[in-house]
Amino acid sequence: MAAFPWHARIRNYATEFESCRLEAVSLEFGDYHPLKPITVTESKTKKMSRKGSTSSTSSSSSSSVMDPLSSVLDGTDPLSLFAATADPVTAAANLDSTRKKRDKEDHLAVGSDFEPWSSKRGEILARYTTTEKLSINLYMGSEKGKVTTPGSAVSEKVRTRLEELDDLEEGSQKELLNLTQQDYINRIEELNQSLKDAWSSDQKVKALKIVIQCSKLLSDTTVIQFYPSKFVLITDILDTFGKLVYERILSMCVDSRVSLPDNFTPESVNDTAKETCLNWFFKIASIRELIPRFYVEAAILKCNKFLSKTGISECLPRLTSMIRGIGDPLVAVCARAYLCRVGMEVAPHLKESLNKNFFDFLLTFKQIHGDTVQNQLVVQCVEIPLYLTLYSPAIDWILQCIAYRAPEGLLTEMMERCKKLGNNALLLNSVMSAFRAEFIAARSMDFIAMIKECDESGFPKHLLFRSLGLNLALADPPESDHLQILNEAWKVITKLKNPQDYINCAEVWVEYTCRHFTKREVNTVLADVIKHMTPDRAFEEAYPQLQSIIQKVITYFHDFSILFSVEKFLPFLDMFQKECVRVEVCKCIMEAFIKHQQESTKDPVILNALLHVCKTMHDSVNALTLEDEKRTLAALINGFIKMVSFGRDFEQQLSFYVEARSMFCNLEPVLVQLIHSVNQLAMETRKVMKGNHSRKTAAFVRACVAFCFITIPSLGNIFACLNLYLHSGQVALANQCLSQADAFFKAAVSLVPEVPKMINIDGKMRPSETFLLEFLCNFFSTLLIVPDHPEQGVLFLVRGLLNVIQDYTWEENCDDKIRIYTNVLHLLSAMTQETYIYHVDKVDSNDTLYGGDSKFLAEINKVCETVITQILDHLKTLGKDETLKRQSQLALYFFNTILAHGDLRNNKLNQLSVNLWNLAQKHGFADTKTMVKTLEYIKKRSKQPEMSHFAELAIRLPLQSRT
């Protein structure tokens, strides 16, 4: 295959464009519309019985076709049909899923608007902690042998069970002392697991022993400040036990075919299940001590459904009365909370028992100030304010259950009862936490009056105002009371000496201020916060609350011109001295700006403030900053940059970009965005000016070009540099800055040798050649319209780029270099045309400069000859067995290039194309379908004017069979 000059075919682009247009079809109005219903013909075949051999078909026409996606709405989808035809026996196999569904429905019986106990569990465990040593006393039954006496089977069974129950309280003692809080929690979790293990191994009596002994721990208040957490841990075990018992009895009600319906009645429960259920209640009734007997029975309260329709409604009042026998008020109120929790799960409609529990608690509330409790607090060195907070989880839960979907009149009744108890602060706080915010907000002034009359010794008033503020953040009080409410609350808040108490209240009331007042009142509140939190650097211990305040302010002030005109807003930000917190606050501000700023801005107040915020984020970047964090910060800064616009004041816009470059030089994505923005600015200048003030415009564009040329080398991503050099060169060319465009393109050419073999893409190393091939193809498209420099010679940029491609070290098993050479032929073929396929306005490309000069065309052909030689030499090197497939693919690729761009009337080029065709098929690696379609295309082209020589070529292109 000897080298020879390239002969490009002459192209008439206008004709080619016209031939590619879609054929226009004239339609009268109403004949067709893509959304018009389609008329279809539906064929129905009715098959006869087996004895008959004939069938009849009928056709019907419909004016509209059924939407295939709509069939799911009428129940005819395949899954619905499958379910409808399923064998009823298979339903029994889904017992577990049915049970899970029933459990879920039971849990949702009170509605999704009811906050479940599980959401409070973690908060209680985190709040009520201790550093004191704890202990666990367990009596797990004796190991003495049992002596069997003669008698009936029934009496022997009863006697054995009674002896086992006696062992629960008379057996061996296991005492664990000096446990840390974490050790205690681990032991309780081990007991929970032991319960499950005993149950799964069919040791039901052992499981009951564990539950009874754990329940006894709830009578121990030796470390009283840990008691709420202990209550949570022990009741977890009780919940597990109750669920195991219920599911065990439920499984006994299911036969091989049918399971109990969700709303089953006791009549549908078989005798075996009822007997087992009664057996459990008899065992529990035999427990001697009150507290374990109460808790274990409450745990299986739901099992009453198997025995009687009224079982639960009868048990709840009895269990409520049992609690009256518990002497310790804290232990009693927790027991009431557990009963209310179980009651809400199994019978949320029985409100009377809930109310009874709360009113019983109110009757015994005076016990808190009795000698027994006071002496206990003295021994344990616990102050009354701390002791009262131990009641909060239980009281809050009881009141939440009572207040759930309760009428507004119930709140009035509760307020009256609180007044009768002297406006006890603890109860008042729980009432405000439990009832709907709308009810509380409507009575805001009444609650403020009650708060004023509260005794502050046991429960601080500022906590009451905090609870009131939480309600007012969710619902609005009467408009006439807005200012008075804020004044009354802030009088108390601003007098607080303890910074932590102060900020906890101020955080809540800032939202109320933002909701109902202007920037003046917000500024006053922020100033007061700064005043309280600055002394002794108290703000360092209150970053979460301060962050919350900022979040609330920017949530309600979407107009950033107003926000930054709040005098104390930026000084408030200065309190965030810890860098990581400061950066998070700045991110929060920028996210709000990007989300809510609808129009671009040039407001100097906004720009100065946000530049300061963005600079804070940028300066936090160091060598240890994660790439994800860098991307997040860069995205926020870029979002700000995109929103800045000075209209037609282009010089001011460029000055802003220059300042931003100096401020954000460590974030590469920001520099990339700035370069794109400056290029866009240059193009907008050209559009707006339209030739006016040409010298000034040219100078400005050159300034934009200089900005890009200086900034690009600072980027670390080599492909970002290459693409930006190319883009910036295109912009310079579009603005008739030819020397600057040449500088960009030369820089891109000189950078190609530095492209590494592997690059990092999203944290993974990838070969770079695919990206380089894509860039060079885009570069070739631009080089077509770049005019030659008068001092650099013909095709100086193309020759320089080819030299770089030749010298680049390519992978041995890669053909990208040859694919690039093939694309160079596309470029050179386009350069030989009398008129190029596209141009840049007011820029004379080589078709105009040379006007088809023979010397210019000869230079192009020389380059083509060199490129073709390189391609053919490479094809020869692929003659080994392991590279024959690559040879076939490249041969066909080069053949298609000649077919598209070469003048096949030239005998040598025609023969070369035939040789390439045969080479592609020679070893059986060519795709037959592709070869057939290619040959069909050639035959079709031969029918076009001036393409008759393609017919002769088609005859010379055989299709080889692989067989």
PDB file of C-alpha atoms in Angstrom, residues 348-519:
ATOM      1  CA  PRO A 348     -56.957   4.696  72.108  1.00  0.00           C
ATOM      2  CA  HIS A 349     -60.677   5.433  72.250  1.00  0.00           C
ATOM      3  CA  LEU A 350     -60.880   4.706  76.001  1.00  0.00           C
ATOM      4  CA  LYS A 351     -60.064   8.246  77.099  1.00  0.00           C
ATOM      5  CA  GLU A 352     -61.644   7.870  80.534  1.00  0.00           C
ATOM      6  CA  SER A 353     -58.795   5.741  81.871  1.00  0.00           C
ATOM      7  CA  LEU A 354     -56.270   8.275  80.586  1.00  0.00           C
ATOM      8  CA  ASN A 355     -58.025  11.108  82.363  1.00  0.00           C
ATOM      9  CA  LYS A 356     -58.358   9.015  85.532  1.00  0.00           C
ATOM     10  CA  ASN A 357     -54.613   8.387  85.618  1.00  0.00           C
ATOM     11  CA  PHE A 358     -53.838  12.070  85.325  1.00  0.00           C
ATOM     12  CA  PHE A 359     -56.398  13.159  87.918  1.00  0.00           C
ATOM     13  CA  ASP A 360     -55.130  10.488  90.335  1.00  0.00           C
ATOM     14  CA  PHE A 361     -51.671  11.901  89.870  1.00  0.00           C
ATOM     15  CA  LEU A 362     -52.926  15.396  90.675  1.00  0.00           C
ATOM     16  CA  LEU A 363     -54.486  14.101  93.916  1.00  0.00           C
ATOM     17  CA  THR A 364     -51.161  12.614  95.019  1.00  0.00           C
ATOM     18  CA  PHE A 365     -49.013  15.462  93.752  1.00  0.00           C
ATOM     19  CA  LYS A 366     -48.645  16.912  97.248  1.00  0.00           C
ATOM     20  CA  GLN A 367     -46.583  13.828  98.154  1.00  0.00           C
ATOM     21  CA  ILE A 368     -43.669  15.444  96.322  1.00  0.00           C
ATOM     22  CA  HIS A 369     -43.341  17.941  99.169  1.00  0.00           C
ATOM     23  CA  GLY A 370     -43.851  15.308 101.874  1.00  0.00           C
ATOM     24  CA  ASP A 371     -41.227  14.235 104.409  1.00  0.00           C
ATOM     25  CA  THR A 372     -40.546  10.857 102.772  1.00  0.00           C
ATOM     26  CA  VAL A 373     -39.580  12.341  99.441  1.00  0.00           C
ATOM     27  CA  GLN A 374     -37.716  15.265 100.975  1.00  0.00           C
ATOM     28  CA  ASN A 375     -35.654  12.944 103.185  1.00  0.00           C
ATOM     29  CA  GLN A 376     -34.816  10.804 100.176  1.00  0.00           C
ATOM     30  CA  LEU A 377     -33.618  13.857  98.250  1.00  0.00           C
ATOM     31  CA  VAL A 378     -31.447  14.926 101.176  1.00  0.00           C
ATOM     32  CA  VAL A 379     -29.800  11.506 101.332  1.00  0.00           C
ATOM     33  CA  GLN A 380     -29.086  11.512  97.616  1.00  0.00           C
ATOM     34  CA  CYS A 381     -28.087  15.221  97.551  1.00  0.00           C
ATOM     35  CA  VAL A 382     -30.668  16.039  94.870  1.00  0.00           C
ATOM     36  CA  GLU A 383     -32.210  19.506  94.685  1.00  0.00           C
ATOM     37  CA  ILE A 384     -35.960  19.894  94.219  1.00  0.00           C
ATOM     38  CA  PRO A 385     -35.678  21.609  90.771  1.00  0.00           C
ATOM     39  CA  LEU A 386     -33.686  18.656  89.447  1.00  0.00           C
ATOM     40  CA  TYR A 387     -36.069  16.202  91.079  1.00  0.00           C
ATOM     41  CA  LEU A 388     -39.090  17.819  89.454  1.00  0.00           C
ATOM     42  CA  THR A 389     -37.562  17.422  85.981  1.00  0.00           C
ATOM     43  CA  LEU A 390     -37.594  13.647  86.562  1.00  0.00           C
ATOM     44  CA  TYR A 391     -41.399  13.797  86.338  1.00  0.00           C
ATOM     45  CA  SER A 392     -41.430  15.550  82.963  1.00  0.00           C
ATOM     46  CA  PRO A 393     -41.209  12.524  80.626  1.00  0.00           C
ATOM     47  CA  ALA A 394     -44.053  10.695  82.406  1.00  0.00           C
ATOM     48  CA  ILE A 395     -46.328  13.714  82.789  1.00  0.00           C
ATOM     49  CA  ASP A 396     -45.638  14.888  79.254  1.00  0.00           C
ATOM     50  CA  TRP A 397     -46.557  11.480  77.899  1.00  0.00           C
ATOM     51  CA  ILE A 398     -49.748  11.187  79.951  1.00  0.00           C
ATOM     52  CA  LEU A 399     -50.867  14.634  78.837  1.00  0.00           C
ATOM     53  CA  GLN A 400     -49.946  13.916  75.221  1.00  0.00           C
ATOM     54  CA  CYS A 401     -52.225  10.889  75.308  1.00  0.00           C
ATOM     55  CA  ILE A 402     -55.017  12.905  76.926  1.00  0.00           C
ATOM     56  CA  ALA A 403     -54.638  15.877  74.587  1.00  0.00           C
ATOM     57  CA  TYR A 404     -54.520  13.810  71.394  1.00  0.00           C
ATOM     58  CA  ARG A 405     -57.446  15.002  69.263  1.00  0.00           C
ATOM     59  CA  ALA A 406     -59.084  16.300  72.423  1.00  0.00           C
ATOM     60  CA  PRO A 407     -61.592  19.175  72.216  1.00  0.00           C
ATOM     61  CA  GLU A 408     -60.479  22.663  73.143  1.00  0.00           C
ATOM     62  CA  GLY A 409     -62.664  22.577  76.221  1.00  0.00           C
ATOM     63  CA  LEU A 410     -60.395  19.972  77.818  1.00  0.00           C
ATOM     64  CA  LEU A 411     -57.548  22.495  77.820  1.00  0.00           C
ATOM     65  CA  THR A 412     -59.746  24.909  79.748  1.00  0.00           C
ATOM     66  CA  GLU A 413     -60.437  22.198  82.322  1.00  0.00           C
ATOM     67  CA  MET A 414     -56.733  21.429  82.661  1.00  0.00           C
ATOM     68  CA  MET A 415     -55.913  25.088  83.143  1.00  0.00           C
ATOM     69  CA  GLU A 416     -58.494  25.313  85.925  1.00  0.00           C
ATOM     70  CA  ARG A 417     -57.049  22.265  87.682  1.00  0.00           C
ATOM     71  CA  CYS A 418     -53.564  23.780  87.449  1.00  0.00           C
ATOM     72  CA  LYS A 419     -54.880  26.956  89.057  1.00  0.00           C
ATOM     73  CA  LYS A 420     -56.360  24.919  91.919  1.00  0.00           C
ATOM     74  CA  LEU A 421     -52.899  23.456  92.549  1.00  0.00           C
ATOM     75  CA  GLY A 422     -51.460  26.956  92.746  1.00  0.00           C
ATOM     76  CA  ASN A 423     -50.366  27.128  89.126  1.00  0.00           C
ATOM     77  CA  ASN A 424     -47.753  24.452  89.623  1.00  0.00           C
ATOM     78  CA  ALA A 425     -45.014  25.168  87.090  1.00  0.00           C
ATOM     79  CA  LEU A 426     -44.249  21.532  86.309  1.00  0.00           C
ATOM     80  CA  LEU A 427     -47.844  20.762  85.387  1.00  0.00           C
ATOM     81  CA  LEU A 428     -48.300  24.006  83.492  1.00  0.00           C
ATOM     82  CA  ASN A 429     -45.223  23.240  81.429  1.00  0.00           C
ATOM     83  CA  SER A 430     -46.512  19.781  80.571  1.00  0.00           C
ATOM     84  CA  VAL A 431     -49.930  21.161  79.608  1.00  0.00           C
ATOM     85  CA  MET A 432     -48.317  23.622  77.174  1.00  0.00           C
ATOM     86  CA  SER A 433     -46.215  20.809  75.737  1.00  0.00           C
ATOM     87  CA  ALA A 434     -49.123  18.421  75.246  1.00  0.00           C
ATOM     88  CA  PHE A 435     -52.014  20.382  73.757  1.00  0.00           C
ATOM     89  CA  ARG A 436     -52.264  21.670  70.220  1.00  0.00           C
ATOM     90  CA  ALA A 437     -50.292  24.823  69.533  1.00  0.00           C
ATOM     91  CA  GLU A 438     -53.400  26.543  68.157  1.00  0.00           C
ATOM     92  CA  PHE A 439     -55.178  26.104  71.496  1.00  0.00           C
ATOM     93  CA  ILE A 440     -52.200  27.403  73.468  1.00  0.00           C
ATOM     94  CA  ALA A 441     -51.606  30.387  71.161  1.00  0.00           C
ATOM     95  CA  ALA A 442     -55.224  31.499  71.426  1.00  0.00           C
ATOM     96  CA  ARG A 443     -54.820  31.668  75.244  1.00  0.00           C
ATOM     97  CA  SER A 444     -51.318  33.138  75.281  1.00  0.00           C
ATOM     98  CA  MET A 445     -52.155  36.009  77.625  1.00  0.00           C
ATOM     99  CA  ASP A 446     -53.953  33.621  80.025  1.00  0.00           C
ATOM    100  CA  PHE A 447     -50.884  31.408  80.182  1.00  0.00           C
ATOM    101  CA  ILE A 448     -48.632  34.417  80.736  1.00  0.00           C
ATOM    102  CA  ALA A 449     -50.808  35.440  83.669  1.00  0.00           C
ATOM    103  CA  MET A 450     -50.565  31.920  85.123  1.00  0.00           C
ATOM    104  CA  ILE A 451     -46.796  31.857  84.599  1.00  0.00           C
ATOM    105  CA  LYS A 452     -46.423  35.107  86.520  1.00  0.00           C
ATOM    106  CA  GLU A 453     -48.208  33.583  89.523  1.00  0.00           C
ATOM    107  CA  CYS A 454     -46.116  30.382  89.529  1.00  0.00           C
ATOM    108  CA  ASP A 455     -43.710  29.610  92.349  1.00  0.00           C
ATOM    109  CA  GLU A 456     -40.249  29.815  90.763  1.00  0.00           C
ATOM    110  CA  SER A 457     -38.409  27.829  93.421  1.00  0.00           C
ATOM    111  CA  GLY A 458     -39.171  24.403  91.976  1.00  0.00           C
ATOM    112  CA  PHE A 459     -39.458  25.027  88.247  1.00  0.00           C
ATOM    113  CA  PRO A 460     -37.955  28.204  86.680  1.00  0.00           C
ATOM    114  CA  LYS A 461     -40.313  30.568  84.911  1.00  0.00           C
ATOM    115  CA  HIS A 462     -38.016  30.962  81.933  1.00  0.00           C
ATOM    116  CA  LEU A 463     -38.638  27.312  81.050  1.00  0.00           C
ATOM    117  CA  LEU A 464     -42.358  28.051  81.004  1.00  0.00           C
ATOM    118  CA  PHE A 465     -41.823  30.974  78.666  1.00  0.00           C
ATOM    119  CA  ARG A 466     -39.693  28.724  76.487  1.00  0.00           C
ATOM    120  CA  SER A 467     -42.524  26.197  76.219  1.00  0.00           C
ATOM    121  CA  LEU A 468     -44.941  29.002  75.391  1.00  0.00           C
ATOM    122  CA  GLY A 469     -42.550  30.282  72.745  1.00  0.00           C
ATOM    123  CA  LEU A 470     -42.349  26.845  71.135  1.00  0.00           C
ATOM    124  CA  ASN A 471     -46.118  26.890  70.717  1.00  0.00           C
ATOM    125  CA  LEU A 472     -46.110  30.407  69.283  1.00  0.00           C
ATOM    126  CA  ALA A 473     -43.546  29.305  66.720  1.00  0.00           C
ATOM    127  CA  LEU A 474     -46.169  26.886  65.389  1.00  0.00           C
ATOM    128  CA  ALA A 475     -49.347  28.940  65.719  1.00  0.00           C
ATOM    129  CA  ASP A 476     -50.203  32.623  65.776  1.00  0.00           C
ATOM    130  CA  PRO A 477     -51.779  34.330  68.791  1.00  0.00           C
ATOM    131  CA  PRO A 478     -54.396  37.062  68.356  1.00  0.00           C
ATOM    132  CA  GLU A 479     -52.834  39.910  66.401  1.00  0.00           C
ATOM    133  CA  SER A 480     -53.743  42.460  69.048  1.00  0.00           C
ATOM    134  CA  ASP A 481     -51.601  40.559  71.574  1.00  0.00           C
ATOM    135  CA  HIS A 482     -48.442  40.236  69.499  1.00  0.00           C
ATOM    136  CA  LEU A 483     -46.454  43.086  71.012  1.00  0.00           C
ATOM    137  CA  GLN A 484     -47.633  42.577  74.581  1.00  0.00           C
ATOM    138  CA  ILE A 485     -46.686  38.889  74.456  1.00  0.00           C
ATOM    139  CA  LEU A 486     -43.176  39.711  73.239  1.00  0.00           C
ATOM    140  CA  ASN A 487     -42.709  42.390  75.883  1.00  0.00           C
ATOM    141  CA  GLU A 488     -43.871  40.138  78.714  1.00  0.00           C
ATOM    142  CA  ALA A 489     -41.670  37.278  77.612  1.00  0.00           C
ATOM    143  CA  TRP A 490     -38.575  39.362  76.952  1.00  0.00           C
ATOM    144  CA  LYS A 491     -38.827  41.058  80.336  1.00  0.00           C
ATOM    145  CA  VAL A 492     -38.187  37.686  81.917  1.00  0.00           C
ATOM    146  CA  ILE A 493     -35.660  36.438  79.357  1.00  0.00           C
ATOM    147  CA  THR A 494     -33.407  39.482  79.387  1.00  0.00           C
ATOM    148  CA  LYS A 495     -33.079  39.313  83.198  1.00  0.00           C
ATOM    149  CA  LEU A 496     -31.594  35.818  83.117  1.00  0.00           C
ATOM    150  CA  LYS A 497     -28.041  35.799  84.431  1.00  0.00           C
ATOM    151  CA  ASN A 498     -27.071  32.298  83.341  1.00  0.00           C
ATOM    152  CA  PRO A 499     -26.006  32.501  79.648  1.00  0.00           C
ATOM    153  CA  GLN A 500     -27.181  28.961  78.906  1.00  0.00           C
ATOM    154  CA  ASP A 501     -30.636  29.581  80.365  1.00  0.00           C
ATOM    155  CA  TYR A 502     -30.798  32.858  78.473  1.00  0.00           C
ATOM    156  CA  ILE A 503     -29.839  31.487  75.070  1.00  0.00           C
ATOM    157  CA  ASN A 504     -32.181  28.497  75.387  1.00  0.00           C
ATOM    158  CA  CYS A 505     -35.111  30.896  75.740  1.00  0.00           C
ATOM    159  CA  ALA A 506     -33.907  33.558  73.328  1.00  0.00           C
ATOM    160  CA  GLU A 507     -33.448  30.958  70.585  1.00  0.00           C
ATOM    161  CA  VAL A 508     -37.148  30.104  70.746  1.00  0.00           C
ATOM    162  CA  TRP A 509     -38.469  33.652  70.900  1.00  0.00           C
ATOM    163  CA  VAL A 510     -36.344  34.866  67.988  1.00  0.00           C
ATOM    164  CA  GLU A 511     -38.625  32.906  65.677  1.00  0.00           C
ATOM    165  CA  TYR A 512     -41.722  34.569  67.149  1.00  0.00           C
ATOM    166  CA  THR A 513     -40.072  37.966  66.626  1.00  0.00           C
ATOM    167  CA  CYS A 514     -39.188  37.183  63.013  1.00  0.00           C
ATOM    168  CA  ARG A 515     -42.700  35.906  62.272  1.00  0.00           C
ATOM    169  CA  HIS A 516     -44.583  38.935  63.524  1.00  0.00           C
ATOM    170  CA  PHE A 517     -42.257  41.948  63.548  1.00  0.00           C
ATOM    171  CA  THR A 518     -39.934  44.003  61.360  1.00  0.00           C
ATOM    172  CA  LYS A 519     -36.173  44.234  61.140  1.00  0.00           C
TER     173      LYS A 519
END
